[in-house]
XYZ file of C-alpha atoms in Angstrom:
672
model
C 194.669 153.471 205.171
C 194.073 154.300 201.477
C 195.755 157.711 201.848
C 192.623 159.504 200.588
C 192.059 163.017 201.867
C 189.070 163.432 204.199
C 187.834 166.121 206.530
C 186.497 165.228 209.955
C 184.941 168.024 211.969
C 185.106 165.947 215.166
C 188.698 166.893 215.875
C 192.394 166.870 214.973
C 193.938 163.842 213.262
C 196.098 162.204 215.971
C 193.400 159.820 217.198
C 192.546 158.585 213.717
C 196.228 158.142 212.878
C 196.799 156.068 216.033
C 193.834 153.824 215.200
C 195.131 153.517 211.634
C 198.557 152.572 212.990
C 196.963 149.677 214.845
C 195.210 148.629 211.650
C 198.441 148.908 209.658
C 200.353 146.748 212.151
C 197.515 144.222 211.958
C 197.690 144.054 208.161
C 194.511 146.022 207.406
C 194.231 147.032 203.744
C 191.489 149.631 204.242
C 188.886 147.714 202.241
C 185.861 148.019 204.502
C 182.961 150.477 204.398
C 182.523 152.081 207.830
C 179.039 153.270 206.935
C 176.777 151.417 209.379
C 177.139 150.991 213.133
C 176.847 147.349 214.155
C 177.736 145.913 210.718
C 179.567 142.582 210.656
C 183.305 142.934 210.060
C 184.759 141.127 207.086
C 187.694 138.745 207.505
C 190.229 141.359 206.329
C 189.495 143.705 209.281
C 191.961 143.085 212.152
C 189.506 143.950 214.915
C 191.945 143.040 217.700
C 194.630 145.389 216.354
C 192.198 148.251 215.773
C 190.805 147.947 219.298
C 194.194 147.515 220.967
C 195.008 151.212 221.467
C 191.686 152.255 223.114
C 191.757 149.130 225.299
C 195.368 149.758 226.343
C 194.598 153.407 227.119
C 191.582 152.389 229.195
C 193.613 149.795 231.107
C 196.467 152.215 231.859
C 193.989 154.773 233.206
C 193.480 152.552 236.270
C 197.059 152.699 237.656
C 197.272 156.367 236.649
C 194.204 157.114 238.794
C 196.035 155.486 241.711
C 199.208 157.469 241.020
C 197.381 160.814 240.760
C 195.662 160.466 244.136
C 198.934 159.268 245.671
C 200.863 162.226 244.179
C 198.238 164.522 245.705
C 199.579 163.086 248.988
C 196.475 161.205 250.017
C 196.599 157.719 251.510
C 197.129 154.411 249.737
C 193.544 153.483 250.597
C 192.216 156.584 248.847
C 194.470 155.917 245.853
C 193.302 152.274 245.691
C 189.706 153.475 245.934
C 190.170 155.806 242.954
C 191.753 153.020 240.888
C 188.936 150.621 241.821
C 186.241 153.110 240.808
C 187.849 153.658 237.398
C 188.208 149.880 237.058
C 184.516 149.063 237.662
C 182.891 152.049 235.911
C 180.839 150.351 233.190
C 180.710 153.274 230.746
C 184.504 153.695 230.795
C 184.947 149.971 230.138
C 182.465 149.941 227.259
C 184.049 152.943 225.566
C 187.556 151.488 225.949
C 186.658 148.127 224.398
C 185.583 149.565 221.039
C 187.304 151.581 218.288
C 186.512 154.889 219.966
C 188.737 157.727 221.098
C 187.331 158.770 224.487
C 189.535 156.323 226.400
C 192.620 157.631 224.592
C 191.602 161.221 225.387
C 191.082 160.317 229.056
C 194.479 158.600 229.134
C 196.308 161.712 227.924
C 194.246 163.938 230.254
C 195.307 161.814 233.226
C 198.890 161.600 231.966
C 199.077 165.402 231.768
C 197.769 165.732 235.325
C 200.044 162.991 236.689
C 203.120 164.455 234.976
C 202.399 167.896 236.362
C 201.962 166.530 239.894
C 205.244 164.622 239.560
C 206.833 167.892 238.440
C 205.447 169.768 241.463
C 206.774 167.150 243.854
C 210.185 167.130 242.118
C 210.231 170.924 242.338
C 210.442 170.775 246.131
C 213.505 168.546 246.208
C 215.374 168.509 242.877
C 214.492 171.389 240.525
C 216.205 171.229 237.118
C 217.194 167.599 237.672
C 216.830 165.052 234.883
C 213.558 163.721 236.324
C 212.291 167.305 236.739
C 212.892 168.023 233.030
C 211.343 164.677 232.083
C 208.068 165.351 233.911
C 207.898 168.949 232.695
C 208.403 167.889 229.064
C 205.980 164.980 229.413
C 203.323 167.381 230.720
C 203.566 169.461 227.540
C 203.620 166.379 225.305
C 200.574 164.849 227.045
C 198.642 168.117 226.747
C 199.407 168.377 223.041
C 198.363 164.746 222.516
C 195.084 165.363 224.364
C 194.329 168.317 222.088
C 195.480 166.248 219.086
C 192.967 163.505 219.897
C 189.904 165.738 220.247
C 189.334 169.451 220.642
C 187.842 168.644 224.049
C 191.422 168.061 225.188
C 192.000 171.815 225.109
C 189.904 172.129 228.290
C 192.342 170.018 230.310
C 195.275 171.799 228.661
C 193.913 175.172 229.769
C 193.385 173.808 233.293
C 197.014 172.669 233.499
C 198.171 176.034 232.139
C 196.071 177.822 234.739
C 197.452 175.809 237.660
C 200.992 176.183 236.286
C 200.496 179.957 236.008
C 199.436 180.147 239.684
C 202.487 178.130 240.733
C 204.737 180.314 238.563
C 203.274 183.390 240.240
C 204.219 181.957 243.642
C 207.729 181.221 242.349
C 208.132 184.857 241.333
C 207.292 185.875 244.882
C 209.723 183.392 246.459
C 212.546 185.594 247.798
C 214.760 182.561 248.461
C 215.235 182.171 244.674
C 217.556 184.398 242.701
C 216.344 186.413 239.733
C 218.234 184.152 237.336
C 216.698 181.055 238.899
C 213.171 182.486 238.638
C 213.812 183.449 235.003
C 215.018 179.928 234.221
C 211.885 178.462 235.831
C 209.629 180.699 233.748
C 211.492 180.014 230.494
C 211.478 176.265 231.108
C 207.728 176.271 231.695
C 207.080 178.485 228.664
C 209.057 176.158 226.395
C 207.586 172.934 227.776
C 203.961 174.039 228.168
C 203.617 176.433 225.220
C 206.283 175.877 222.559
C 206.423 172.066 222.652
C 202.603 171.611 222.439
C 202.445 173.954 219.434
C 205.276 172.091 217.673
C 203.680 168.724 218.468
C 200.290 169.904 217.208
C 201.842 171.074 213.932
C 203.676 167.752 213.674
C 200.397 165.822 213.919
C 199.006 167.747 210.968
C 202.241 167.442 209.012
C 202.148 163.640 209.248
C 198.415 163.718 208.513
C 198.870 165.736 205.311
C 201.847 163.661 204.195
C 199.754 160.508 204.577
C 196.601 161.870 202.929
C 198.199 162.857 199.640
C 195.453 161.608 197.307
C 192.191 163.173 196.252
C 189.303 161.997 198.429
C 185.576 162.435 199.101
C 185.850 165.847 200.816
C 187.972 167.691 198.262
C 185.313 170.190 197.253
C 185.110 171.615 200.771
C 188.696 172.809 200.398
C 190.022 175.645 198.258
C 191.135 175.122 194.677
C 194.778 175.544 195.717
C 194.435 172.830 198.365
C 192.716 170.477 195.925
C 195.414 171.042 193.327
C 198.050 169.937 195.878
C 196.493 166.442 196.084
C 197.161 163.597 193.686
C 194.262 162.965 191.296
C 190.973 164.882 191.359
C 191.431 168.557 190.606
C 195.204 168.099 190.366
C 194.670 165.808 187.392
C 192.419 168.394 185.728
C 194.606 171.415 186.429
C 197.989 169.801 185.945
C 198.786 171.554 182.658
C 197.364 174.984 183.391
C 199.259 178.253 182.853
C 199.861 180.260 186.013
C 199.160 183.847 184.904
C 195.693 184.852 183.724
C 195.933 186.895 180.504
C 193.481 188.718 178.261
C 191.802 185.973 176.248
C 192.171 183.364 179.014
C 189.343 180.876 179.442
C 188.628 180.350 183.147
C 186.215 178.841 185.637
C 185.593 180.966 188.739
C 185.012 179.229 192.072
C 183.554 181.064 195.036
C 186.033 180.982 197.909
C 183.352 180.904 200.626
C 182.170 177.430 199.642
C 178.883 177.707 201.561
C 176.236 176.409 201.542
C 178.064 174.273 198.941
C 181.160 174.835 196.783
C 180.060 176.321 193.455
C 181.267 177.992 190.256
C 180.076 181.128 188.435
C 177.651 179.864 185.821
C 175.256 181.007 183.111
C 172.911 179.385 180.619
C 170.472 180.367 177.874
C 167.478 180.775 180.213
C 166.458 184.275 181.253
C 165.025 185.719 184.468
C 161.184 185.645 184.461
C 159.511 188.930 183.527
C 157.537 188.942 186.807
C 158.595 187.178 190.008
C 156.167 185.376 192.307
C 156.030 188.407 194.627
C 155.023 190.713 191.774
C 158.382 192.433 191.254
C 159.703 192.773 187.736
C 163.111 191.756 186.364
C 165.319 192.762 183.452
C 164.499 189.509 181.606
C 168.230 189.148 180.961
C 170.162 185.857 180.802
C 170.480 184.187 184.201
C 173.804 184.130 186.074
C 174.034 181.696 188.983
C 176.525 179.702 191.028
C 176.413 176.021 190.083
C 177.740 173.308 192.452
C 178.890 170.940 189.683
C 181.497 170.931 186.941
C 179.860 172.057 183.704
C 180.892 173.542 180.368
C 178.642 176.530 181.129
C 181.005 177.450 183.988
C 183.626 178.717 181.514
C 184.238 182.435 181.059
C 186.626 184.390 178.848
C 188.600 187.335 180.241
C 188.286 190.111 177.638
C 190.081 193.419 177.186
C 187.320 196.076 176.872
C 189.388 197.944 174.283
C 189.684 194.981 171.907
C 187.291 192.586 170.220
C 189.502 189.487 170.172
C 188.868 186.594 172.557
C 192.225 184.870 172.173
C 195.525 185.193 174.022
C 198.228 187.204 172.294
C 201.763 185.968 171.823
C 203.332 186.807 174.196
C 200.350 186.812 176.587
C 199.324 190.101 178.218
C 198.743 189.273 181.923
C 195.841 190.829 183.835
C 196.921 192.787 186.914
C 195.325 194.161 190.048
C 193.180 197.189 189.247
C 192.721 196.368 185.539
C 189.304 196.811 183.922
C 188.035 193.609 182.314
C 184.936 192.118 180.758
C 183.838 188.549 181.434
C 182.363 186.804 178.372
C 180.323 183.655 178.920
C 182.085 181.001 176.865
C 179.077 179.125 175.468
C 176.709 182.072 174.828
C 179.321 184.870 174.235
C 177.262 187.292 176.346
C 178.954 189.678 178.766
C 178.620 189.574 182.561
C 176.493 192.546 183.541
C 174.802 194.178 186.512
C 172.539 197.217 186.780
C 170.132 199.001 189.073
C 167.548 196.193 189.081
C 166.793 194.269 192.274
C 168.077 190.703 192.510
C 165.365 188.003 192.471
C 165.769 186.797 196.093
C 167.864 189.631 197.566
C 166.002 192.851 196.684
C 168.538 194.986 198.566
C 171.206 193.838 196.071
C 171.529 194.230 192.300
C 170.632 191.594 189.763
C 173.581 190.005 187.907
C 172.981 188.765 184.373
C 174.518 188.221 180.978
C 173.487 191.167 178.833
C 170.966 190.711 176.020
C 170.398 193.756 173.798
C 166.601 194.154 173.543
C 166.952 197.592 171.843
C 165.386 199.303 174.859
C 166.674 202.021 177.150
C 168.781 199.662 179.264
C 172.402 199.996 178.147
C 175.038 197.375 178.883
C 177.011 197.886 182.079
C 179.625 195.162 181.775
C 182.909 196.650 182.980
C 184.514 195.157 186.100
C 187.609 196.196 188.019
C 189.807 193.358 189.221
C 190.666 193.560 192.934
C 193.228 190.949 194.075
C 192.507 190.559 197.784
C 195.644 188.605 198.742
C 198.024 190.690 196.610
C 201.556 191.446 197.730
C 201.955 194.574 195.559
C 199.833 197.067 193.638
C 200.963 195.518 190.315
C 200.214 191.920 191.320
C 199.431 189.599 188.372
C 196.201 187.604 188.496
C 197.274 183.976 189.103
C 195.430 180.732 188.593
C 194.220 179.127 191.842
C 196.531 181.239 194.023
C 194.914 184.686 193.595
C 191.717 185.491 195.484
C 189.907 188.239 193.590
C 186.849 190.475 193.778
C 185.049 191.898 190.753
C 183.983 195.497 191.421
C 181.400 196.882 189.001
C 182.715 200.094 187.418
C 179.344 201.838 187.001
C 177.724 201.082 190.374
C 180.667 199.956 192.599
C 178.740 196.765 193.358
C 180.758 193.612 194.055
C 180.011 190.241 192.505
C 178.778 188.125 195.422
C 177.279 184.725 196.167
C 174.145 185.313 198.252
C 173.757 181.602 199.101
C 169.993 181.567 198.432
C 168.577 178.830 196.205
C 166.652 180.103 193.188
C 163.153 178.687 192.480
C 162.468 176.092 189.812
C 162.845 178.655 187.031
C 166.489 178.967 188.155
C 166.901 175.178 188.451
C 167.487 175.479 192.233
C 170.933 176.923 191.563
C 172.485 179.512 193.893
C 171.786 183.221 193.482
C 174.599 185.599 192.474
C 174.095 189.316 193.178
C 175.846 192.666 192.991
C 176.520 193.871 196.554
C 177.204 197.565 197.092
C 180.797 198.304 198.089
C 181.267 198.306 201.877
C 184.286 198.448 204.216
C 186.052 195.106 204.447
C 184.916 192.046 202.554
C 183.344 188.661 203.060
C 184.544 185.418 201.479
C 181.265 185.191 199.566
C 182.543 188.163 197.507
C 185.852 186.463 196.685
C 186.535 184.198 193.709
C 189.502 182.283 192.375
C 190.348 180.813 189.000
C 190.223 177.043 189.229
C 190.495 175.738 185.659
C 192.381 177.856 183.140
C 193.590 177.670 179.558
C 194.879 180.148 177.021
C 192.208 180.654 174.375
C 193.438 180.176 170.800
C 190.206 180.123 168.757
C 188.423 183.295 167.669
C 185.498 181.490 165.979
C 182.674 180.443 168.300
C 182.360 176.842 167.032
C 186.069 176.233 167.395
C 186.035 177.891 170.819
C 183.245 175.592 172.038
C 185.361 172.586 171.063
C 188.320 174.188 172.810
C 186.309 174.611 176.033
C 185.717 170.855 176.105
C 189.376 169.930 175.506
C 192.054 169.439 178.214
C 194.913 171.844 178.716
C 198.425 170.990 177.578
C 200.938 173.166 179.448
C 202.613 171.814 182.587
C 203.107 173.801 185.784
C 203.570 172.667 189.385
C 201.518 174.551 191.970
C 202.241 173.140 195.417
C 201.023 174.861 198.579
C 203.319 175.223 201.567
C 202.601 173.104 204.635
C 201.596 176.132 206.728
C 199.114 177.267 204.061
C 197.528 173.815 203.932
C 197.562 173.499 207.728
C 195.886 176.890 208.182
C 193.147 176.083 205.695
C 192.521 172.574 207.030
C 192.434 173.824 210.625
C 189.954 176.553 209.711
C 187.726 174.113 207.833
C 187.764 171.697 210.781
C 186.670 174.450 213.126
C 183.966 175.877 210.858
C 182.561 172.851 209.007
C 178.916 172.361 209.886
C 178.208 169.011 211.453
C 174.865 167.281 211.256
C 172.802 169.082 213.908
C 169.747 166.899 213.395
C 168.268 165.196 216.438
C 169.597 161.679 216.997
C 167.816 158.811 218.682
C 170.494 158.636 221.384
C 171.402 162.320 221.614
C 171.128 163.910 225.049
C 171.685 167.108 226.988
C 174.379 167.841 229.600
C 171.745 167.663 232.349
C 170.832 164.128 231.260
C 174.424 163.020 231.790
C 174.644 163.914 235.478
C 171.454 161.998 236.290
C 172.371 159.180 233.882
C 168.987 159.662 232.246
C 170.291 158.418 228.895
C 172.296 155.615 227.304
C 173.470 154.490 223.866
C 172.780 151.083 222.339
C 176.021 150.184 220.540
C 175.366 146.632 219.392
C 172.698 143.920 219.315
C 173.392 140.353 218.285
C 171.287 139.481 215.213
C 170.087 136.116 216.565
C 170.443 136.255 220.356
C 169.612 138.969 222.870
C 173.279 139.724 223.625
C 173.865 143.473 223.403
C 176.243 146.292 224.324
C 175.046 149.579 225.831
C 176.960 152.638 226.941
C 175.521 152.739 230.438
C 177.196 154.097 233.555
C 177.422 152.645 237.046
C 174.649 154.617 238.749
C 176.227 154.283 242.224
C 179.505 155.789 241.044
C 177.859 158.555 238.986
C 175.518 159.663 241.760
C 178.233 159.483 244.427
C 180.723 161.395 242.257
C 178.191 164.202 241.740
C 177.450 164.263 245.469
C 181.187 164.397 246.245
C 181.561 167.418 243.957
C 178.767 169.239 245.778
C 180.262 168.336 249.177
C 183.691 169.560 248.086
C 182.343 172.929 246.903
C 180.346 173.436 250.119
C 183.297 172.509 252.326
C 185.641 174.752 250.333
C 183.279 177.709 250.696
C 182.918 177.013 254.425
C 186.682 176.846 254.946
C 187.225 180.028 252.932
C 184.664 181.932 255.011
C 186.231 180.742 258.260
C 189.751 181.499 257.077
C 188.530 184.997 256.265
C 187.697 185.255 259.974
C 191.219 183.951 260.770
C 189.866 180.553 261.835
C 192.001 177.788 260.303
C 190.218 174.439 260.555
C 192.956 172.660 258.607
C 196.732 172.691 259.009
C 198.403 174.666 256.223
C 199.785 171.552 254.571
C 196.361 169.857 254.546
C 194.735 173.049 253.290
C 197.123 173.360 250.311
C 196.635 169.680 249.504
C 192.830 170.123 249.664
C 192.914 173.164 247.373
C 195.236 171.533 244.802
C 193.089 168.380 244.703
C 190.002 170.503 244.095
C 191.700 172.641 241.452
C 192.710 169.574 239.443
C 189.802 167.185 240.105
C 186.789 169.469 240.607
C 188.311 171.940 238.147
C 188.876 169.121 235.650
C 185.226 168.134 235.940
C 184.035 171.731 235.496
C 186.161 172.606 232.458
C 185.274 169.330 230.731
C 181.533 169.577 231.487
C 180.253 173.153 231.673
C 181.343 174.232 228.127
C 178.850 171.759 226.648
C 176.000 173.989 227.805
C 177.257 176.578 225.286
C 177.709 174.191 222.353
C 175.184 174.071 219.529
C 175.853 170.530 218.375
C 174.392 167.079 218.794
C 175.661 165.711 222.106
C 175.919 162.167 223.439
C 176.587 160.509 226.755
C 180.214 159.706 225.909
C 181.018 163.435 225.818
C 180.701 163.380 229.620
C 183.258 160.623 230.254
C 186.382 162.867 230.537
C 184.576 165.064 233.095
C 183.309 161.966 234.935
C 186.860 160.626 235.275
C 187.941 163.769 237.123
C 184.874 163.487 239.359
C 185.764 159.893 240.196
C 189.237 161.011 241.303
C 187.651 163.581 243.593
C 185.374 161.051 245.307
C 187.989 159.157 247.425
C 189.678 162.494 248.184
C 186.452 163.769 249.762
C 185.899 160.481 251.589
C 189.368 160.581 253.156
C 188.941 164.248 254.069
C 185.672 163.486 255.879
C 187.303 160.592 257.722
C 190.436 162.526 258.717
C 189.009 165.943 259.559
C 185.249 165.725 260.140
C 184.970 162.464 262.074
C 185.997 163.556 265.558
C 186.221 160.229 267.392
C 187.578 156.795 266.608
C 184.047 155.367 266.731
C 182.868 157.829 264.114
C 185.808 156.929 261.893
C 185.069 153.219 262.269
C 181.396 153.683 261.385
C 182.269 155.900 258.437
C 184.831 153.345 257.189
C 182.186 150.624 257.379
C 179.802 152.774 255.351
C 182.498 153.382 252.744
C 183.222 149.648 252.468
C 179.486 148.938 252.076
C 179.255 151.640 249.441
C 182.189 150.181 247.467
C 180.512 146.764 247.669
C 177.330 148.270 246.277
C 179.267 149.830 243.386
C 180.873 146.458 242.627
C 177.438 144.780 242.705
C 176.027 147.285 240.187
C 179.061 146.730 237.954
C 178.473 142.974 238.019
C 174.748 143.444 237.364
C 175.397 145.600 234.298
C 178.264 143.444 233.105
C 176.247 141.661 230.343
C 175.431 145.041 228.774
C 179.046 146.185 229.126
C 180.758 143.202 227.500
C 177.919 141.828 225.346
C 179.150 138.274 225.905
C 175.982 136.797 227.386
C 172.606 136.026 225.889
C 169.909 137.570 228.080
C 166.485 136.105 228.733
C 163.398 138.375 228.578
C 163.223 138.333 232.369
C 166.869 139.373 232.696
C 166.332 142.221 230.231
C 163.302 143.455 232.200
C 165.327 143.325 235.422
C 168.027 145.516 233.877
C 165.405 148.134 232.934
C 165.084 149.080 236.603
C 164.950 152.822 235.914
C 162.102 152.439 233.453
C 160.153 150.317 235.951
C 160.847 152.841 238.708
C 159.541 155.712 236.565
C 156.343 153.761 235.770
C 155.822 153.034 239.469
C 156.233 156.712 240.365
C 153.745 157.790 237.677
C 151.191 155.276 238.976
C 151.405 156.682 242.500
C 151.100 160.239 241.165
């Protein structure tokens, strides 16, 4: 809302932009600190508008559940049962009533599945008709929106692609279609399911970056070039900088890797201790570190080894790829140096220092060859912000590198910089870029110190292209480390299936009214059981079909397989990957997978009634059991309703009654 740049590792920006759109339409000015869950909203926060989109998405999921089961060619009763289960599932309701994105993700997942089923049914009667193109295009758009809400949406997208690939394979083998017709089918699917989602995904980021044009709290995570493209912040500092680095230039050097924190090449008057804690000796030279804050001691002067002057000539002599340079520390005038002495915390690497002449047999080794990593030619000029460079030591071929280790107290807990022996390839910790830059004009040290504190004067625009900013932002989103610390309400994927966890969202400060993310245990347990039954029945049918025994008519068999591929497959692809994720997980991560399981449940019930119940009496008894089961699910929904809506003050007795699982566990332990 304030157009400040931020980086959220939870996913792409579409979901946040849609929530912000609701706030914008409601007149929200962005003046509220979202720093504490459960905090009272101020009068300027249009809560209704901000919650409208998730609530609308949750509400529309109910008729879409009906439509999906109906498009799978199951009965109206089964379709109504699926819609009812989505309607009374307490966890889905809770998540849809708050400013959260799971309901929106589920909506686009279901929309992608429904659109594809509509496409399949149109394919049989009117291929390439207007409605056929509409459903095909909508499938691609819904998939891209699902991925744009959260990265979890890619699981459903891959499922749809997989099913579409199988259907395309069958089309290729259909001899009733001409070669041209088959080619048109394949091209149409490639455009709608591959090209359109990519374009839509890029569009989300384009709008996102256009909106977030101002410097924000997460700038330092990004590269210098990205920061300079934002209004304020680094852009304000670097606005007048010259582009080409020349001999005599005064520069600050930022490590491109940016981990564990963004930092700049730094030195100060303090020297390495004569003897380290482990008994190893050092050169006792001036310390060189990487410092995570702006500081005057971050400034260095690029010097021509063949000349003594530390100012820029007129006209300036630019530094090019492959040139030999010296780096002079601006405040102490000592030269960046490395030699065959072990680094303090990385003994396999060389110590990096600023050379002090102690009149002993340790000569200066301060020549560095400039290696522009992202050069376009062998005579590339070293450019401010844009060039990513390595400094290769001439004498030892070591490369200036950020090790990432924190020095002890004698190094002020700053980050260690070492000389790493040259090896094939390179790591970003070996790469640096010029962030702040000015042309030095003062040869005298006192005047130069004043110059280092003064702002630059020249003006030069340095805007990144959209694709460059998109690539960097996407990479940072995928690689930024989230907080992996244990949370009070964190859980494991196994806890989700058994509903052995919940999340307390809100507690009224004066009454006992509260909101919990808690599922309907009847629906969760039955959905898991239905998944197991489906897998067992599928395996049984496959074994019998291998023996040429067809228990189901071909039409029923294809319908059964497609329902399993979309519903059971949707549950699997949205659930199983979490076992491989090293991140803090919560119950709401399971809701997309649960929705697919819920769709499978009435499918299995109808299949049992139609194909496994042999007599009319068996069907009648089974129908009665199903009705009783639905009644039980509705009763549990009504029982948990106060914790779902938070609109009722609960007495201590009512709260104890709702803790049935806790009481059950205590009873079991007593009997054990």
